[in-house]
mmCIF file of C-alpha atoms and ligand atoms in Angstrom:
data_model
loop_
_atom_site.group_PDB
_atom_site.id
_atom_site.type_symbol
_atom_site.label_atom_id
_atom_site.label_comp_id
_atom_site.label_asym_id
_atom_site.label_seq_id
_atom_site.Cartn_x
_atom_site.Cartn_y
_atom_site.Cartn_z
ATOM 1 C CA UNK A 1 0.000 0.000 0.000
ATOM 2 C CA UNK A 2 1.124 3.854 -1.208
ATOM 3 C CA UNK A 3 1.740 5.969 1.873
ATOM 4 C CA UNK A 4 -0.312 9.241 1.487
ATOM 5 C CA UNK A 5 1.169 12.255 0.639
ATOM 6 C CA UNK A 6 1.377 14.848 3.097
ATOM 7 C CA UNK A 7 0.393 18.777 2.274
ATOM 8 C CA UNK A 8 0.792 21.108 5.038
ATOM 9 C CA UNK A 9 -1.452 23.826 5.461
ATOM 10 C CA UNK A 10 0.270 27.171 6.438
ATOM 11 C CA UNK A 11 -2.764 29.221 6.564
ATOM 12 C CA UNK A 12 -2.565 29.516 10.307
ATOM 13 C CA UNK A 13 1.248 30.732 10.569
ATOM 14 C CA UNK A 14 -0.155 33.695 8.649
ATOM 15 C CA UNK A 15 -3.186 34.029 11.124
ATOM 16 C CA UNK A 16 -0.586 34.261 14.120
ATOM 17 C CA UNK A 17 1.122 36.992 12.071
ATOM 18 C CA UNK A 18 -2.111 39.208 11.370
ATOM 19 C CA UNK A 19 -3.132 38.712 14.628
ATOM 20 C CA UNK A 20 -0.804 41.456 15.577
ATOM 21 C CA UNK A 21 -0.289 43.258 12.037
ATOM 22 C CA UNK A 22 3.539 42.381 12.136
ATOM 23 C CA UNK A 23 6.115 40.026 9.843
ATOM 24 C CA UNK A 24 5.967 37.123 12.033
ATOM 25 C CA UNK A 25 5.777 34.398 12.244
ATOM 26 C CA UNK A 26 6.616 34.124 8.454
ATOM 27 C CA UNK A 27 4.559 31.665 6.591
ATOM 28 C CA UNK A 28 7.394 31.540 3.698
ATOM 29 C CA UNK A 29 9.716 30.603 6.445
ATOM 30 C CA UNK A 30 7.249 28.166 7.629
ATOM 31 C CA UNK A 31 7.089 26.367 3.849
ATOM 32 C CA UNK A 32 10.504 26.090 3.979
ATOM 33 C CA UNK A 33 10.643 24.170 7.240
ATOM 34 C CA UNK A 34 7.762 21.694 6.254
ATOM 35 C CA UNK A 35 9.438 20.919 3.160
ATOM 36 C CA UNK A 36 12.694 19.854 4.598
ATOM 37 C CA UNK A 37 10.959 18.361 7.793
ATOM 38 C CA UNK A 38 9.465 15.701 5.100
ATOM 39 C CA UNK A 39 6.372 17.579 4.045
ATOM 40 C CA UNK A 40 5.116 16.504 0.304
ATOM 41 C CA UNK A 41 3.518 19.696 -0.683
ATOM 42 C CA UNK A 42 2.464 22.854 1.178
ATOM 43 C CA UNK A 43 -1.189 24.273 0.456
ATOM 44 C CA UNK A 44 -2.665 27.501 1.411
ATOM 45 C CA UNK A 45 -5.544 29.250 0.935
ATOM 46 C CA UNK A 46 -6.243 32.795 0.047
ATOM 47 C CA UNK A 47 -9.467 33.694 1.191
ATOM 48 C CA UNK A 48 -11.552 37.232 -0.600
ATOM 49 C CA UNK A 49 -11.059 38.295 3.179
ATOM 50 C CA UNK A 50 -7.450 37.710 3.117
ATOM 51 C CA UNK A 51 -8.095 36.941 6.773
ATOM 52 C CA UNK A 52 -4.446 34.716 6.555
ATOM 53 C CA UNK A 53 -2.216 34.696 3.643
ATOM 54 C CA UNK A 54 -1.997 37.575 1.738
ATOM 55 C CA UNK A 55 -1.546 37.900 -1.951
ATOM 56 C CA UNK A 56 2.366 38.178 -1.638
ATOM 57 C CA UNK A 57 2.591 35.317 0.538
ATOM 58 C CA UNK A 58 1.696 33.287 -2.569
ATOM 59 C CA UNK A 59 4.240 34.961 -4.822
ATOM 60 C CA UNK A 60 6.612 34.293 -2.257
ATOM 61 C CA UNK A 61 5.908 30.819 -1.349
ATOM 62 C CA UNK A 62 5.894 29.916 -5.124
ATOM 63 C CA UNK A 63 9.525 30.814 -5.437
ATOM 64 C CA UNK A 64 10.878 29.439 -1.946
ATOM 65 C CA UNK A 65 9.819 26.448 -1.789
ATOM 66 C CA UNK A 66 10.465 23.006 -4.379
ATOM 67 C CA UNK A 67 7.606 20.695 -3.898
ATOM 68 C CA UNK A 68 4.339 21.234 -5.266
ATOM 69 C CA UNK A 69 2.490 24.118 -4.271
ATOM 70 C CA UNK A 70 -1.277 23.615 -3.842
ATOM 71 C CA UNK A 71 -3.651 26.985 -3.837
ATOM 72 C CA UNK A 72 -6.928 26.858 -2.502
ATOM 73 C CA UNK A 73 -9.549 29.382 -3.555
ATOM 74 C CA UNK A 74 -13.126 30.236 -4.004
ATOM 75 C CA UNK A 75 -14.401 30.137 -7.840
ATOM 76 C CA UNK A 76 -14.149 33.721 -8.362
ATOM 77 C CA UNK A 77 -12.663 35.769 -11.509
ATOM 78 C CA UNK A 78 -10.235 37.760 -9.060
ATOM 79 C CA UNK A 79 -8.966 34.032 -7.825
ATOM 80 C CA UNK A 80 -8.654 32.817 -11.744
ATOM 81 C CA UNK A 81 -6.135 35.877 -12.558
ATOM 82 C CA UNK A 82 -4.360 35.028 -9.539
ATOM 83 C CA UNK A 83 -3.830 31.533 -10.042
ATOM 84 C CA UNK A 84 -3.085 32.181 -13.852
ATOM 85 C CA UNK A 85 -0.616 34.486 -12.862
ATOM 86 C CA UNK A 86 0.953 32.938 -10.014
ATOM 87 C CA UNK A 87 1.199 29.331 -11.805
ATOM 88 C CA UNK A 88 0.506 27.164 -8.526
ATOM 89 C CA UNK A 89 1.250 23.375 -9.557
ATOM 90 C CA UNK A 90 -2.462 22.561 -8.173
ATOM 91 C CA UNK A 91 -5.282 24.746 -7.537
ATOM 92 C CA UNK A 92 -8.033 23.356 -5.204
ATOM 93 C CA UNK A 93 -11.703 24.902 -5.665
ATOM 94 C CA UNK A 94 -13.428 25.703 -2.568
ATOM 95 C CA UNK A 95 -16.736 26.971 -1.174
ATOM 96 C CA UNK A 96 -16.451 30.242 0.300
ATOM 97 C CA UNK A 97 -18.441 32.223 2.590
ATOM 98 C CA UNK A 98 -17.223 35.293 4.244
ATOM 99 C CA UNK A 99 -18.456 34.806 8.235
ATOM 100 C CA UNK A 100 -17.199 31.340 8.083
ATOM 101 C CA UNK A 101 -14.404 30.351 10.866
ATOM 102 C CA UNK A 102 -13.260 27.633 8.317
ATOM 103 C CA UNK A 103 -14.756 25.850 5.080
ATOM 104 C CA UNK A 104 -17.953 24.034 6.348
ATOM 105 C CA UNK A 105 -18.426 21.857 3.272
ATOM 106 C CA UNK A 106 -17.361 20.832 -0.055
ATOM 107 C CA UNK A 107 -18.092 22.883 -3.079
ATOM 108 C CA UNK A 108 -21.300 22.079 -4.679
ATOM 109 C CA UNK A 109 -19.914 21.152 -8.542
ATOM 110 C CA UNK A 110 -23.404 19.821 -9.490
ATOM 111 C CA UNK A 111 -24.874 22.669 -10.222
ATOM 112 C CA UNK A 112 -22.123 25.798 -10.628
ATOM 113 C CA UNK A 113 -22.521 26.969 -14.354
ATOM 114 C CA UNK A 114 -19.069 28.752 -13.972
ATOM 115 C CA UNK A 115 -16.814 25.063 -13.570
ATOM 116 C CA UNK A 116 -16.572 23.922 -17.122
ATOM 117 C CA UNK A 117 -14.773 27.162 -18.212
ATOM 118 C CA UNK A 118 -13.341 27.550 -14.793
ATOM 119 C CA UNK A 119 -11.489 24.626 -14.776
ATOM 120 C CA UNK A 120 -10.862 24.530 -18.619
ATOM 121 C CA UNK A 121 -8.850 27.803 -18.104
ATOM 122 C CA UNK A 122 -6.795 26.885 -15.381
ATOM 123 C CA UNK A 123 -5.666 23.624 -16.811
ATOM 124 C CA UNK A 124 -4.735 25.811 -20.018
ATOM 125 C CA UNK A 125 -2.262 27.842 -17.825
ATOM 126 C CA UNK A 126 -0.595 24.340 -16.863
ATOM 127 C CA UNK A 127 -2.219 24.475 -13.688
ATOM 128 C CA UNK A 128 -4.088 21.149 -12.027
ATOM 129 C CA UNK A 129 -7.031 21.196 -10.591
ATOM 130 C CA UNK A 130 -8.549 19.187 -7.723
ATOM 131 C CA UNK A 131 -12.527 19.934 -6.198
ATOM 132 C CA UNK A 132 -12.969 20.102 -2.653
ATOM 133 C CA UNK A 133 -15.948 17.782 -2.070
ATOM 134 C CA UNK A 134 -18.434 16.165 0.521
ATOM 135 C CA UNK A 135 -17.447 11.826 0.500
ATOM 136 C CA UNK A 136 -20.855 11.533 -2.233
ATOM 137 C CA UNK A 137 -20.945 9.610 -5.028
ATOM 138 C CA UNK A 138 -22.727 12.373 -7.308
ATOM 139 C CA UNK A 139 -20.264 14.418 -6.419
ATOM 140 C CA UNK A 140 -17.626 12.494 -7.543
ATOM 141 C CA UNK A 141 -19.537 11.545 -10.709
ATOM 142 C CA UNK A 142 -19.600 15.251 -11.550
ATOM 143 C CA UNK A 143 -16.010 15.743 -11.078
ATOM 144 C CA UNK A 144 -14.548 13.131 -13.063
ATOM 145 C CA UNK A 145 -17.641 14.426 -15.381
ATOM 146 C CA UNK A 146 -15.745 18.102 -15.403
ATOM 147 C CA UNK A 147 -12.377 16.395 -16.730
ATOM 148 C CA UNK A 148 -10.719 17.218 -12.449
ATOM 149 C CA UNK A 149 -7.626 16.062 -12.029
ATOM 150 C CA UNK A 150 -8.448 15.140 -8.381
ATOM 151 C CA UNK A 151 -10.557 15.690 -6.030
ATOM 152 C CA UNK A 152 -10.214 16.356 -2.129
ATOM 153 C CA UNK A 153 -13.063 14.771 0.243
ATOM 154 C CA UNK A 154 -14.264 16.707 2.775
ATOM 155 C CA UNK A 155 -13.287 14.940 6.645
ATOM 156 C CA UNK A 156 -15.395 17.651 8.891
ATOM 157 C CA UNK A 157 -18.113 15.295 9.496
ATOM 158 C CA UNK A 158 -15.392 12.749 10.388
ATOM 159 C CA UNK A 159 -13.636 14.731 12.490
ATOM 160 C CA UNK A 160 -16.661 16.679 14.328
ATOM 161 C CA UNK A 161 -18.050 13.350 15.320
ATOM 162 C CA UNK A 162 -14.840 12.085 16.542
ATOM 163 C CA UNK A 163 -14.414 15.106 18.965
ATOM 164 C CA UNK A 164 -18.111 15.024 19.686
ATOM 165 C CA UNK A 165 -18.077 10.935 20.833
ATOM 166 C CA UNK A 166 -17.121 10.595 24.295
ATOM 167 C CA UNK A 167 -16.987 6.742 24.011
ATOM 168 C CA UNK A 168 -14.183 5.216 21.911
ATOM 169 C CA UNK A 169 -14.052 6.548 18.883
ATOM 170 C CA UNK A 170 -14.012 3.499 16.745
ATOM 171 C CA UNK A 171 -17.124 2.030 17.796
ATOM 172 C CA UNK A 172 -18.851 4.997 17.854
ATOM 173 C CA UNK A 173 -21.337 4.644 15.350
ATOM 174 C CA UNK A 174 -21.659 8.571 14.083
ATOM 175 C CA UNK A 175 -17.555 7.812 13.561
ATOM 176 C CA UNK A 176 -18.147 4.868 11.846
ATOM 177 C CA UNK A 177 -20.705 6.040 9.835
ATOM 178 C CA UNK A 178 -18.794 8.974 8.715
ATOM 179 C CA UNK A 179 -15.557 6.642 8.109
ATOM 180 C CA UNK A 180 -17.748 4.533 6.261
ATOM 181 C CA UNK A 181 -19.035 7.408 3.804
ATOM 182 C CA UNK A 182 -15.203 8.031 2.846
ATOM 183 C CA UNK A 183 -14.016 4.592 2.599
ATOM 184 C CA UNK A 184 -17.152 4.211 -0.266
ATOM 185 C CA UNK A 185 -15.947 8.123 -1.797
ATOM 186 C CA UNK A 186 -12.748 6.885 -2.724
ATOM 187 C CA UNK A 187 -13.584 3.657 -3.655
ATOM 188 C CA UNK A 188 -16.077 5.412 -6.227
ATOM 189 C CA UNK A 189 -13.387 7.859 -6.933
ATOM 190 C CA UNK A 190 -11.240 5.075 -8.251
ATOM 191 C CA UNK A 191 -13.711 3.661 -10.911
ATOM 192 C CA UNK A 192 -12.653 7.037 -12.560
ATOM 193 C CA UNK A 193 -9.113 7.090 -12.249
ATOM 194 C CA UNK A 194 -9.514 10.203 -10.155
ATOM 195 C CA UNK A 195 -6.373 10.871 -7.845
ATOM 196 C CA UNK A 196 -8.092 11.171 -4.378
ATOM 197 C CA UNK A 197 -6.960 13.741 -1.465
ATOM 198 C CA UNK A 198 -8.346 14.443 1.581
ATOM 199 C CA UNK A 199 -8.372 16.962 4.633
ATOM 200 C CA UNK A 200 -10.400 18.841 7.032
ATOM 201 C CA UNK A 201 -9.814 18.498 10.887
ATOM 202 C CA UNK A 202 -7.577 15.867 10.682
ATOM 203 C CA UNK A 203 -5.377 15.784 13.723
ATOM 204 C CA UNK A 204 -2.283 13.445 14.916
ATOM 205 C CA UNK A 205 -5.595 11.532 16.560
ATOM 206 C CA UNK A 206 -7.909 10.505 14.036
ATOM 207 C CA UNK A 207 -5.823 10.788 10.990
ATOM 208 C CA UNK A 208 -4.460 6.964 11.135
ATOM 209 C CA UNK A 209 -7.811 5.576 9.827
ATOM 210 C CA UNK A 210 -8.084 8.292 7.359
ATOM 211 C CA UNK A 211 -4.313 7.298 5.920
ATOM 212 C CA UNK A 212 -4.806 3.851 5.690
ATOM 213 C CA UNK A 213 -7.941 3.934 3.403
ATOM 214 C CA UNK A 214 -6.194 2.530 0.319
ATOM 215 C CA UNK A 215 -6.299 4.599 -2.580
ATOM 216 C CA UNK A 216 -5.683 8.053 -0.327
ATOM 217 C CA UNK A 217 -3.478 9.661 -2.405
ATOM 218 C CA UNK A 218 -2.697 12.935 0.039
ATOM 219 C CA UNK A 219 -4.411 14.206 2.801
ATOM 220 C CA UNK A 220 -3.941 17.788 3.740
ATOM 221 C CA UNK A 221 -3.697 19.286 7.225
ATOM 222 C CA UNK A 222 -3.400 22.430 8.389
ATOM 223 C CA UNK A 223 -4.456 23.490 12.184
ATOM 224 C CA UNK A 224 -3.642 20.410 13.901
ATOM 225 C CA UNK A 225 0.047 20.646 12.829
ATOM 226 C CA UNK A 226 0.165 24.557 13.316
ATOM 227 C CA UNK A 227 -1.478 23.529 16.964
ATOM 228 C CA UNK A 228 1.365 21.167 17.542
ATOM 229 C CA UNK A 229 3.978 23.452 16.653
ATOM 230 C CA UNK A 230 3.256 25.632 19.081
ATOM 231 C CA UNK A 231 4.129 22.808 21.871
ATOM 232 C CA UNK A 232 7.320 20.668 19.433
ATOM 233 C CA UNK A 233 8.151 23.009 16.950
ATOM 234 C CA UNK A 234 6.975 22.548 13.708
ATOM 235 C CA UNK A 235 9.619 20.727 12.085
ATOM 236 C CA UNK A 236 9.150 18.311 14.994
ATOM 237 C CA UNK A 237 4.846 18.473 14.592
ATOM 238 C CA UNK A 238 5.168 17.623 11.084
ATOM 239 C CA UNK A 239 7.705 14.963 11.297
ATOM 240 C CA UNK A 240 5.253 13.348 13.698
ATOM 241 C CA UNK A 241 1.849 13.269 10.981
ATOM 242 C CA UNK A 242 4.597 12.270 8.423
ATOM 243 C CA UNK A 243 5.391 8.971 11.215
ATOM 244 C CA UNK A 244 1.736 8.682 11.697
ATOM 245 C CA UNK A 245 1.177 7.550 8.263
ATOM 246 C CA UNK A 246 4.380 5.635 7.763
ATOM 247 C CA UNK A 247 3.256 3.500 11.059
ATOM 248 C CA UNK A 248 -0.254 3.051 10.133
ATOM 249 C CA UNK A 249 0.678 1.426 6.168
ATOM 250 C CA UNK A 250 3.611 -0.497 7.861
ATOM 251 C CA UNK A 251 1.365 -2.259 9.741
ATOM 252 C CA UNK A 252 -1.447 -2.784 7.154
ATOM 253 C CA UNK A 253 1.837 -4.275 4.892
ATOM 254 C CA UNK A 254 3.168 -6.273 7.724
HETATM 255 N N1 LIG B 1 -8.299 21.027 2.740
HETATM 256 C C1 LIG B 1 -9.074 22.085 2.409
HETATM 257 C C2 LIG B 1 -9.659 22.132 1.033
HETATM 258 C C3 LIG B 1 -9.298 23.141 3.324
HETATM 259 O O1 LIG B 1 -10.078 24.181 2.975
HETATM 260 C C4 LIG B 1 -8.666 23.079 4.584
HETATM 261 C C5 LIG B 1 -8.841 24.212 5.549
HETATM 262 O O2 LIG B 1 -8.324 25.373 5.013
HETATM 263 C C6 LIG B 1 -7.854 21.970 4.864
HETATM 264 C C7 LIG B 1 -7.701 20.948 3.941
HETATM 265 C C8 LIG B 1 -7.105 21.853 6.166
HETATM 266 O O3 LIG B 1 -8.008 21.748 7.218
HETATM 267 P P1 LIG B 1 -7.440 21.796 8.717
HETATM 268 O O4 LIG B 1 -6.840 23.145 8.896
HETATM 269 O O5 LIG B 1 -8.655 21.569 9.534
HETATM 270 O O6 LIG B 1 -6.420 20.700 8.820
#
């Protein structure tokens, strides 16, 4: 079995830094250390709100670091001169809404008019594109329907109901459940030859059953590892996810 990829999320080293209007922390700084700590790609999302990363931070990033650079962003015309301009290798499409603490759900592709063109003209510019949706089948049909090149299931249910159980998790049946849901997403995903990624509350905790869902191709995670920086460092917190999935398919191989 493939270990997953691993994409850090730096969105929150910029959050820290707005928080008090100043240079630091530096999220370019903080690409650089997740790529050399072992980190596959580094993903970040600039928001209409720029609440975290800013415009230049992408610019910036871009050129610092060497492994593939995944930008996430709403479906919006100022977004598509961004991306064309910037050149990430993958650009992940996202629902957006502005009093959101953090993207609730997948991007509804089933009935946005906009994709087709959307997602013509980014791949024109070289660029790949991945859709961030909820683990459903129609969803999924729609995407390999729009020619993605991946898409990235949604884990929030997953992980709410894993913080909400106060049993063990695993046979907890709203954890289950939601497990379940993904486990049948990517093995629909896979009919279509789609690459399959996935993210969204995934912490050192819950992440194991997540990673060893064969046909995972990344998963992306952002807070939990910021979190855990704060305590280890971060070269240290992602070092630890990275182990995480290296110990979970070792054992599924052994
Ligand atoms: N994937 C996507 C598409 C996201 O929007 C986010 C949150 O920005 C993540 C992954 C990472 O989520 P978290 O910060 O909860 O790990």
């Amino acid at each position: 079995m493939n270990v997953p990829r691993l994409g850090v999320n730096i969105d929150h080293i910029a959050t820290l830094r707005n928080a008090r209007g100043v240079g630091y922390p530096c999220p370019i700084k903080g690409a650089k250390i997740c790529q050399q700590a072992g980190a596959d790609g580094i993903t970040l999302h600039l928001r209409e709100d720029r609440r975290h990363i800013k415009d230049t931070d992408v610019y910036a990033i871009k050129q610092a670091i060497s492994i593939p650079m995944n930008l996430e962003m709403a479906v919006t015309d100022e977004m598509l001169a961004i991306a064309c301009d910037v050149r990430p290798d993958w650009v992940c499409l996202v629902p957006e809404k502005r009093e959101e603490v953090t993207t609730e759900g997948g991007l509804d592709i089933i009935n946005n008019e906009k994709l087709p063109n959307f997602i013509k003209t980014l791949q024109s510019s070289g660029i790949k594109v991945s859709l961030f949706v909820d683990p459903d089948t129609a969803q999924i049909d729609k995407a390999a329907a729009l020619g993605a090149d991946a898409i990235e299931l949604h884990t929030g249910a997953y992980a709410e109901a894993w913080l909400a159980c106060d049993d063990e998790p695993l046979v907890n049946e709203q954890v289950k459940n939601e497990l379940m849901r993904i486990q049948k997403a990517v093995a629909h995903a896979k009919k279509f030859n789609l690459l399959t990624n996935a993210g969204h509350g995934l912490t050192l905790d819950n992440v194991a059953f997540i990673a060893q869902i064969d046909g995972i191709h990344e998963l992306n995670i952002g807070h939990a590892i910021i979190a855990d920086a704060v305590f280890v460092g971060l070269d240290e917190a992602v070092r630890c996810m990275r182990q995480v999935f290296l110990d979970k398919v070792a054992l599924l191989d052994g």
